[in-house]
PDB file of C-alpha atoms in Angstrom:
ATOM      1  CA  ASP A  15     115.345  93.420 113.648  1.00 82.00           C
ATOM      2  CA  SER A  16     112.101  90.960 112.703  1.00 85.00           C
ATOM      3  CA  GLY A  17     114.313  89.464 109.925  1.00 92.00           C
ATOM      4  CA  VAL A  18     112.142  90.637 107.295  1.00 96.00           C
ATOM      5  CA  THR A  19     113.958  92.894 104.564  1.00 97.00           C
ATOM      6  CA  GLN A  20     112.004  95.430 102.413  1.00 97.00           C
ATOM      7  CA  THR A  21     113.446  97.582  99.747  1.00 97.00           C
ATOM      8  CA  PRO A  22     113.770 100.456  99.131  1.00 97.00           C
ATOM      9  CA  LYS A  23     113.224 102.162 102.438  1.00 96.00           C
ATOM     10  CA  HIS A  24     112.011 105.458 100.638  1.00 96.00           C
ATOM     11  CA  LEU A  25     110.511 106.235  97.124  1.00 96.00           C
ATOM     12  CA  ILE A  26     109.708 109.322  95.549  1.00 97.00           C
ATOM     13  CA  THR A  27     108.030 109.257  92.254  1.00 97.00           C
ATOM     14  CA  ALA A  28     105.256 111.241  90.145  1.00 97.00           C
ATOM     15  CA  THR A  29     101.936 110.500  88.963  1.00 97.00           C
ATOM     16  CA  GLY A  30     101.043 108.076  86.357  1.00 97.00           C
ATOM     17  CA  GLN A  31     104.217 105.894  87.139  1.00 97.00           C
ATOM     18  CA  ARG A  32     105.243 102.535  87.861  1.00 97.00           C
ATOM     19  CA  VAL A  33     107.424 101.196  90.786  1.00 97.00           C
ATOM     20  CA  THR A  34     107.961  97.770  92.439  1.00 98.00           C
ATOM     21  CA  LEU A  35     108.852  97.335  95.953  1.00 98.00           C
ATOM     22  CA  ARG A  36     110.745  94.417  97.007  1.00 98.00           C
ATOM     23  CA  CYS A  37     110.365  92.236 100.443  1.00 98.00           C
ATOM     24  CA  SER A  38     112.573  89.314 101.320  1.00 97.00           C
ATOM     25  CA  PRO A  39     111.065  87.144 104.505  1.00 96.00           C
ATOM     26  CA  ARG A  40     112.424  85.760 107.033  1.00 94.00           C
ATOM     27  CA  SER A  41     114.459  82.504 106.693  1.00 92.00           C
ATOM     28  CA  GLY A  42     112.029  79.656 106.714  1.00 89.00           C
ATOM     29  CA  ASP A  43     108.652  81.824 106.153  1.00 92.00           C
ATOM     30  CA  LEU A  44     106.691  80.655 103.263  1.00 91.00           C
ATOM     31  CA  SER A  45     103.880  83.566 103.654  1.00 91.00           C
ATOM     32  CA  VAL A  46     104.668  86.372 102.367  1.00 93.00           C
ATOM     33  CA  TYR A  47     101.735  89.594 103.341  1.00 93.00           C
ATOM     34  CA  TRP A  48     101.509  93.012 101.923  1.00 96.00           C
ATOM     35  CA  TYR A  49      99.960  96.102 104.030  1.00 95.00           C
ATOM     36  CA  GLN A  50      99.348  99.781 102.866  1.00 95.00           C
ATOM     37  CA  GLN A  51      99.321 102.096 105.424  1.00 93.00           C
ATOM     38  CA  SER A  52      98.245 105.914 105.107  1.00 89.00           C
ATOM     39  CA  LEU A  53      97.445 108.409 107.494  1.00 79.00           C
ATOM     40  CA  ASP A  54      93.709 108.473 107.031  1.00 74.00           C
ATOM     41  CA  GLN A  55      93.222 104.848 106.614  1.00 75.00           C
ATOM     42  CA  GLY A  56      95.414 103.318 109.149  1.00 81.00           C
ATOM     43  CA  LEU A  57      96.675  99.730 108.054  1.00 88.00           C
ATOM     44  CA  GLN A  58      95.334  97.954 105.388  1.00 90.00           C
ATOM     45  CA  PHE A  59      95.678  94.221 104.206  1.00 89.00           C
ATOM     46  CA  LEU A  60      96.474  94.150 100.223  1.00 93.00           C
ATOM     47  CA  ILE A  61      97.426  90.338  99.682  1.00 93.00           C
ATOM     48  CA  GLN A  62      99.060  87.260 100.803  1.00 91.00           C
ATOM     49  CA  TYR A  63     101.021  84.552  98.866  1.00 92.00           C
ATOM     50  CA  TYR A  64     102.237  81.460 100.280  1.00 90.00           C
ATOM     51  CA  ASN A  65     104.975  79.450  98.962  1.00 91.00           C
ATOM     52  CA  GLY A  66     104.446  80.934  95.382  1.00 93.00           C
ATOM     53  CA  GLU A  67     100.609  81.170  95.126  1.00 92.00           C
ATOM     54  CA  GLU A  68      97.928  83.556  95.884  1.00 92.00           C
ATOM     55  CA  ARG A  69      96.284  83.053  99.430  1.00 86.00           C
ATOM     56  CA  ALA A  70      93.765  85.741 100.271  1.00 85.00           C
ATOM     57  CA  LYS A  71      92.964  89.107  98.643  1.00 88.00           C
ATOM     58  CA  GLY A  72      92.412  92.343 100.744  1.00 87.00           C
ATOM     59  CA  ASN A  73      91.512  95.854  99.386  1.00 83.00           C
ATOM     60  CA  ILE A  74      94.295  95.796  96.587  1.00 92.00           C
ATOM     61  CA  LEU A  75      93.496  97.622  93.871  1.00 94.00           C
ATOM     62  CA  GLU A  76      93.333  96.472  89.995  1.00 95.00           C
ATOM     63  CA  ARG A  77      96.269  98.972  89.175  1.00 96.00           C
ATOM     64  CA  PHE A  78      98.526  96.864  92.127  1.00 97.00           C
ATOM     65  CA  SER A  79     100.036  93.395  91.686  1.00 96.00           C
ATOM     66  CA  ALA A  80     102.164  91.069  93.305  1.00 97.00           C
ATOM     67  CA  GLN A  81     103.748  88.106  92.797  1.00 97.00           C
ATOM     68  CA  GLN A  82     106.340  85.679  94.977  1.00 97.00           C
ATOM     69  CA  PHE A  83     109.083  83.756  93.422  1.00 96.00           C
ATOM     70  CA  PRO A  84     110.496  80.493  93.885  1.00 95.00           C
ATOM     71  CA  ASP A  85     112.948  82.088  96.381  1.00 95.00           C
ATOM     72  CA  LEU A  86     110.215  83.118  98.410  1.00 95.00           C
ATOM     73  CA  HIS A  87     110.989  86.827  98.047  1.00 96.00           C
ATOM     74  CA  SER A  88     108.231  88.860  96.841  1.00 98.00           C
ATOM     75  CA  GLU A  89     107.452  91.791  94.579  1.00 98.00           C
ATOM     76  CA  LEU A  90     104.444  94.509  95.258  1.00 98.00           C
ATOM     77  CA  ASN A  91     103.790  96.297  91.637  1.00 98.00           C
ATOM     78  CA  LEU A  92     101.878  99.725  92.026  1.00 97.00           C
ATOM     79  CA  SER A  93     101.461 101.114  88.362  1.00 97.00           C
ATOM     80  CA  SER A  94      99.182 104.611  87.164  1.00 97.00           C
ATOM     81  CA  LEU A  95     100.194 105.918  90.794  1.00 97.00           C
ATOM     82  CA  GLU A  96      97.934 108.619  92.145  1.00 96.00           C
ATOM     83  CA  LEU A  97      98.767 111.069  95.015  1.00 95.00           C
ATOM     84  CA  GLY A  98      96.315 109.105  97.133  1.00 93.00           C
ATOM     85  CA  ASP A  99      98.627 105.744  96.831  1.00 95.00           C
ATOM     86  CA  SER A 100     101.234 107.651  99.369  1.00 96.00           C
ATOM     87  CA  ALA A 101     101.836 105.652 101.989  1.00 96.00           C
ATOM     88  CA  LEU A 102     103.795 103.150 103.987  1.00 95.00           C
ATOM     89  CA  TYR A 103     103.986  99.839 102.371  1.00 97.00           C
ATOM     90  CA  PHE A 104     104.494  96.862 104.993  1.00 96.00           C
ATOM     91  CA  CYS A 105     105.520  93.420 104.088  1.00 96.00           C
ATOM     92  CA  ALA A 106     105.416  90.721 106.552  1.00 94.00           C
ATOM     93  CA  SER A 107     105.995  86.899 106.618  1.00 93.00           C
ATOM     94  CA  SER A 108     104.892  83.750 108.547  1.00 89.00           C
ATOM     95  CA  PHE A 109     105.743  80.248 108.293  1.00 83.00           C
ATOM     96  CA  ARG A 110     102.134  79.001 107.919  1.00 66.00           C
ATOM     97  CA  GLY A 111      99.856  80.504 105.622  1.00 60.00           C
ATOM     98  CA  GLY A 112      96.757  78.185 104.976  1.00 58.00           C
ATOM     99  CA  PRO A 113      92.998  79.265 106.091  1.00 50.00           C
ATOM    100  CA  ARG A 114      92.949  76.943 108.752  1.00 50.00           C
ATOM    101  CA  SER A 115      96.300  78.194 110.471  1.00 53.00           C
ATOM    102  CA  LEU A 116      95.221  79.514 113.699  1.00 50.00           C
ATOM    103  CA  TYR A 117      98.632  80.872 114.722  1.00 62.00           C
ATOM    104  CA  ASN A 118     100.146  82.555 111.836  1.00 73.00           C
ATOM    105  CA  GLU A 119     102.110  85.110 113.920  1.00 80.00           C
ATOM    106  CA  GLN A 120     103.282  87.567 110.959  1.00 87.00           C
ATOM    107  CA  PHE A 121     106.772  89.364 111.340  1.00 91.00           C
ATOM    108  CA  PHE A 122     106.908  92.639 109.653  1.00 94.00           C
ATOM    109  CA  GLY A 123     109.581  94.604 107.598  1.00 96.00           C
ATOM    110  CA  PRO A 124     110.552  98.164 108.372  1.00 95.00           C
ATOM    111  CA  GLY A 125     108.185  99.223 105.405  1.00 96.00           C
ATOM    112  CA  THR A 126     108.940 101.481 102.326  1.00 97.00           C
ATOM    113  CA  ARG A 127     107.786 104.771 102.421  1.00 96.00           C
ATOM    114  CA  LEU A 128     106.171 105.891  99.155  1.00 97.00           C
ATOM    115  CA  THR A 129     105.625 109.215  98.051  1.00 96.00           C
ATOM    116  CA  VAL A 130     103.903 110.291  94.894  1.00 96.00           C
ATOM    117  CA  LEU A 131     104.121 114.013  93.629  1.00 95.00           C
TER     118      LEU A 131
ATOM    119  CA  LYS B  27      81.212 100.730 109.236  1.00 59.00           C
ATOM    120  CA  ASN B  28      84.550  98.790 110.697  1.00 68.00           C
ATOM    121  CA  GLN B  29      84.448  95.612 111.757  1.00 89.00           C
ATOM    122  CA  VAL B  30      87.263  96.498 114.557  1.00 94.00           C
ATOM    123  CA  GLU B  31      86.840  99.166 117.074  1.00 95.00           C
ATOM    124  CA  GLN B  32      89.001 100.377 119.276  1.00 96.00           C
ATOM    125  CA  SER B  33      89.124 102.995 122.119  1.00 97.00           C
ATOM    126  CA  PRO B  34      90.118 105.235 123.140  1.00 97.00           C
ATOM    127  CA  GLN B  35      91.765 106.880 119.974  1.00 95.00           C
ATOM    128  CA  SER B  36      94.566 108.646 121.937  1.00 96.00           C
ATOM    129  CA  LEU B  37      95.694 108.343 125.520  1.00 97.00           C
ATOM    130  CA  ILE B  38      98.104 110.314 127.789  1.00 98.00           C
ATOM    131  CA  ILE B  39      99.229 108.554 131.002  1.00 97.00           C
ATOM    132  CA  LEU B  40     102.000 109.414 133.478  1.00 97.00           C
ATOM    133  CA  GLU B  41     104.881 106.900 133.614  1.00 97.00           C
ATOM    134  CA  GLY B  42     104.806 104.044 136.011  1.00 97.00           C
ATOM    135  CA  LYS B  43     100.617 104.244 135.713  1.00 97.00           C
ATOM    136  CA  ASN B  44      98.822 101.311 134.193  1.00 97.00           C
ATOM    137  CA  CYS B  45      96.237 101.576 131.341  1.00 97.00           C
ATOM    138  CA  THR B  46      93.726  99.712 129.475  1.00 98.00           C
ATOM    139  CA  LEU B  47      92.876  99.552 125.851  1.00 98.00           C
ATOM    140  CA  GLN B  48      89.854  98.411 124.198  1.00 98.00           C
ATOM    141  CA  CYS B  49      88.873  96.427 121.049  1.00 97.00           C
ATOM    142  CA  ASN B  50      85.469  95.598 120.098  1.00 97.00           C
ATOM    143  CA  TYR B  51      84.608  93.590 117.366  1.00 95.00           C
ATOM    144  CA  THR B  52      81.960  92.407 115.045  1.00 93.00           C
ATOM    145  CA  VAL B  53      84.134  89.846 112.789  1.00 85.00           C
ATOM    146  CA  SER B  54      82.035  86.265 112.871  1.00 83.00           C
ATOM    147  CA  PRO B  55      83.081  83.544 112.244  1.00 83.00           C
ATOM    148  CA  PHE B  56      86.522  84.229 114.460  1.00 81.00           C
ATOM    149  CA  SER B  57      89.571  82.728 114.156  1.00 83.00           C
ATOM    150  CA  ASN B  58      92.182  84.698 116.335  1.00 89.00           C
ATOM    151  CA  LEU B  59      92.595  88.321 117.804  1.00 93.00           C
ATOM    152  CA  ARG B  60      96.184  89.710 117.890  1.00 93.00           C
ATOM    153  CA  TRP B  61      97.242  92.951 119.583  1.00 96.00           C
ATOM    154  CA  TYR B  62     100.477  95.023 117.600  1.00 96.00           C
ATOM    155  CA  LYS B  63     102.696  97.722 119.168  1.00 96.00           C
ATOM    156  CA  GLN B  64     103.774 100.069 116.304  1.00 95.00           C
ATOM    157  CA  ASP B  65     106.332 102.744 116.967  1.00 93.00           C
ATOM    158  CA  THR B  66     106.173 105.655 114.716  1.00 88.00           C
ATOM    159  CA  GLY B  67     107.485 104.649 111.098  1.00 84.00           C
ATOM    160  CA  ARG B  68     108.103 101.453 112.016  1.00 89.00           C
ATOM    161  CA  GLY B  69     106.636  98.005 111.405  1.00 92.00           C
ATOM    162  CA  PRO B  70     104.208  96.366 113.876  1.00 93.00           C
ATOM    163  CA  VAL B  71     105.357  94.091 116.381  1.00 93.00           C
ATOM    164  CA  SER B  72     103.307  91.223 117.474  1.00 91.00           C
ATOM    165  CA  LEU B  73     102.442  91.319 121.259  1.00 95.00           C
ATOM    166  CA  THR B  74      99.892  88.708 121.748  1.00 94.00           C
ATOM    167  CA  ILE B  75      97.681  86.485 120.022  1.00 91.00           C
ATOM    168  CA  MET B  76      94.491  84.426 121.126  1.00 91.00           C
ATOM    169  CA  THR B  77      92.103  82.111 119.385  1.00 88.00           C
ATOM    170  CA  PHE B  78      88.649  81.883 120.434  1.00 83.00           C
ATOM    171  CA  SER B  79      89.126  79.567 123.131  1.00 87.00           C
ATOM    172  CA  GLU B  80      91.546  81.810 125.138  1.00 90.00           C
ATOM    173  CA  ASN B  81      90.638  84.449 127.471  1.00 92.00           C
ATOM    174  CA  THR B  82      93.940  85.767 128.719  1.00 96.00           C
ATOM    175  CA  LYS B  83      97.494  85.993 127.555  1.00 95.00           C
ATOM    176  CA  SER B  84     100.275  87.660 128.944  1.00 96.00           C
ATOM    177  CA  ASN B  85     103.757  89.128 127.596  1.00 94.00           C
ATOM    178  CA  GLY B  86     105.675  90.846 130.088  1.00 96.00           C
ATOM    179  CA  ARG B  87     104.091  94.042 131.502  1.00 97.00           C
ATOM    180  CA  TYR B  88     101.339  93.516 128.429  1.00 97.00           C
ATOM    181  CA  THR B  89      98.035  91.305 129.296  1.00 98.00           C
ATOM    182  CA  ALA B  90      95.165  90.930 126.920  1.00 97.00           C
ATOM    183  CA  THR B  91      91.905  89.527 127.762  1.00 97.00           C
ATOM    184  CA  LEU B  92      89.076  88.265 125.253  1.00 96.00           C
ATOM    185  CA  ASP B  93      85.492  87.152 125.693  1.00 94.00           C
ATOM    186  CA  ALA B  94      84.331  85.903 122.542  1.00 89.00           C
ATOM    187  CA  ASP B  95      80.763  85.945 123.569  1.00 90.00           C
ATOM    188  CA  THR B  96      80.303  89.645 123.808  1.00 93.00           C
ATOM    189  CA  LYS B  97      83.229  90.376 121.084  1.00 93.00           C
ATOM    190  CA  GLN B  98      85.240  92.494 123.150  1.00 96.00           C
ATOM    191  CA  SER B  99      89.085  92.419 124.112  1.00 97.00           C
ATOM    192  CA  SER B 100      91.341  94.639 126.188  1.00 98.00           C
ATOM    193  CA  LEU B 101      95.264  95.087 126.201  1.00 98.00           C
ATOM    194  CA  HIS B 102      95.898  96.068 129.632  1.00 98.00           C
ATOM    195  CA  ILE B 103      99.373  97.547 130.052  1.00 98.00           C
ATOM    196  CA  THR B 104     100.983  97.894 133.941  1.00 97.00           C
ATOM    197  CA  ALA B 105     103.669 100.219 135.406  1.00 97.00           C
ATOM    198  CA  SER B 106     104.095 101.581 131.950  1.00 97.00           C
ATOM    199  CA  GLN B 107     107.318 103.344 130.933  1.00 97.00           C
ATOM    200  CA  LEU B 108     108.032 105.761 128.442  1.00 97.00           C
ATOM    201  CA  SER B 109     109.020 103.249 125.575  1.00 96.00           C
ATOM    202  CA  ASP B 110     105.391 102.002 125.462  1.00 97.00           C
ATOM    203  CA  SER B 111     104.691 105.372 123.378  1.00 97.00           C
ATOM    204  CA  ALA B 112     103.594 103.591 120.562  1.00 97.00           C
ATOM    205  CA  SER B 113      99.995 102.986 118.602  1.00 96.00           C
ATOM    206  CA  TYR B 114      98.714  99.938 119.647  1.00 97.00           C
ATOM    207  CA  ILE B 115      96.649  97.891 117.074  1.00 96.00           C
ATOM    208  CA  CYS B 116      93.774  95.321 117.542  1.00 96.00           C
ATOM    209  CA  VAL B 117      93.841  92.836 114.318  1.00 93.00           C
ATOM    210  CA  VAL B 118      90.860  90.192 114.061  1.00 91.00           C
ATOM    211  CA  THR B 119      91.094  87.310 111.479  1.00 86.00           C
ATOM    212  CA  GLY B 120      88.152  85.332 110.071  1.00 82.00           C
ATOM    213  CA  TRP B 121      87.990  81.479 109.313  1.00 78.00           C
ATOM    214  CA  ASN B 122      88.961  82.440 106.063  1.00 72.00           C
ATOM    215  CA  ASN B 123      92.329  84.130 106.806  1.00 71.00           C
ATOM    216  CA  ASP B 124      90.518  87.411 106.593  1.00 76.00           C
ATOM    217  CA  MET B 125      92.093  90.190 108.664  1.00 82.00           C
ATOM    218  CA  ARG B 126      90.520  93.182 109.963  1.00 88.00           C
ATOM    219  CA  PHE B 127      92.245  96.020 111.416  1.00 90.00           C
ATOM    220  CA  GLY B 128      91.328  98.393 114.158  1.00 93.00           C
ATOM    221  CA  ALA B 129      92.636 102.005 113.995  1.00 92.00           C
ATOM    222  CA  GLY B 130      94.835 101.890 116.860  1.00 95.00           C
ATOM    223  CA  THR B 131      95.103 103.620 120.024  1.00 96.00           C
ATOM    224  CA  ARG B 132      97.992 105.872 120.320  1.00 96.00           C
ATOM    225  CA  LEU B 133      99.288 105.992 123.784  1.00 98.00           C
ATOM    226  CA  THR B 134     101.499 108.710 125.003  1.00 97.00           C
ATOM    227  CA  VAL B 135     103.450 107.797 128.420  1.00 97.00           C
ATOM    228  CA  LYS B 136     104.969 111.140 129.766  1.00 97.00           C
ATOM    229  CA  PRO B 137     107.755 111.371 132.512  1.00 96.00           C
TER     230      PRO B 137
END
């Protein structure tokens, strides 16, 4: 158990809908990362927040957005869902998050499996 | 073209044998390289982290090596166990915290 929690575990929805995925980082970790893992694309970095502020952006679509709240939990919002958005969404956390943090080991949550029908 | 290439794509070995997984990257400038183990349907678990100045790092039966000059890393697993069956992912981070993931090597250990 990494100490990172994600809810829900599974989510089934229809195309065009909007969903929110939630992540609670390990106690004391300030940085949260979101990843998407689909069968054909492997693991992809979406976005990082550090202490409430966006720190780095990866391959995140405009239909997706995220935020980190004062209590450090984070939510990933996915809207206008398409079939291709079906994937495992992982959240990870680390203590540090700055661009010069060379040893920012990340601890991954169990993931949310999203199925878009 | 992916900036992190892993080989082989998949590997089957017998329990007790050793194996080596490869990771070649073009990410530059380079901050750190990590190896993760991911069981099917679960989150990745960190095995090793190396900065550009380190050339080897061990974690139990897992030993990672790094050659920053040739931009190559390998993960060596000794005395494999059935529980080593998983995907192994190489992740290279640049100085701007930009992370690049390899597609992974799927390892199957058979009794």
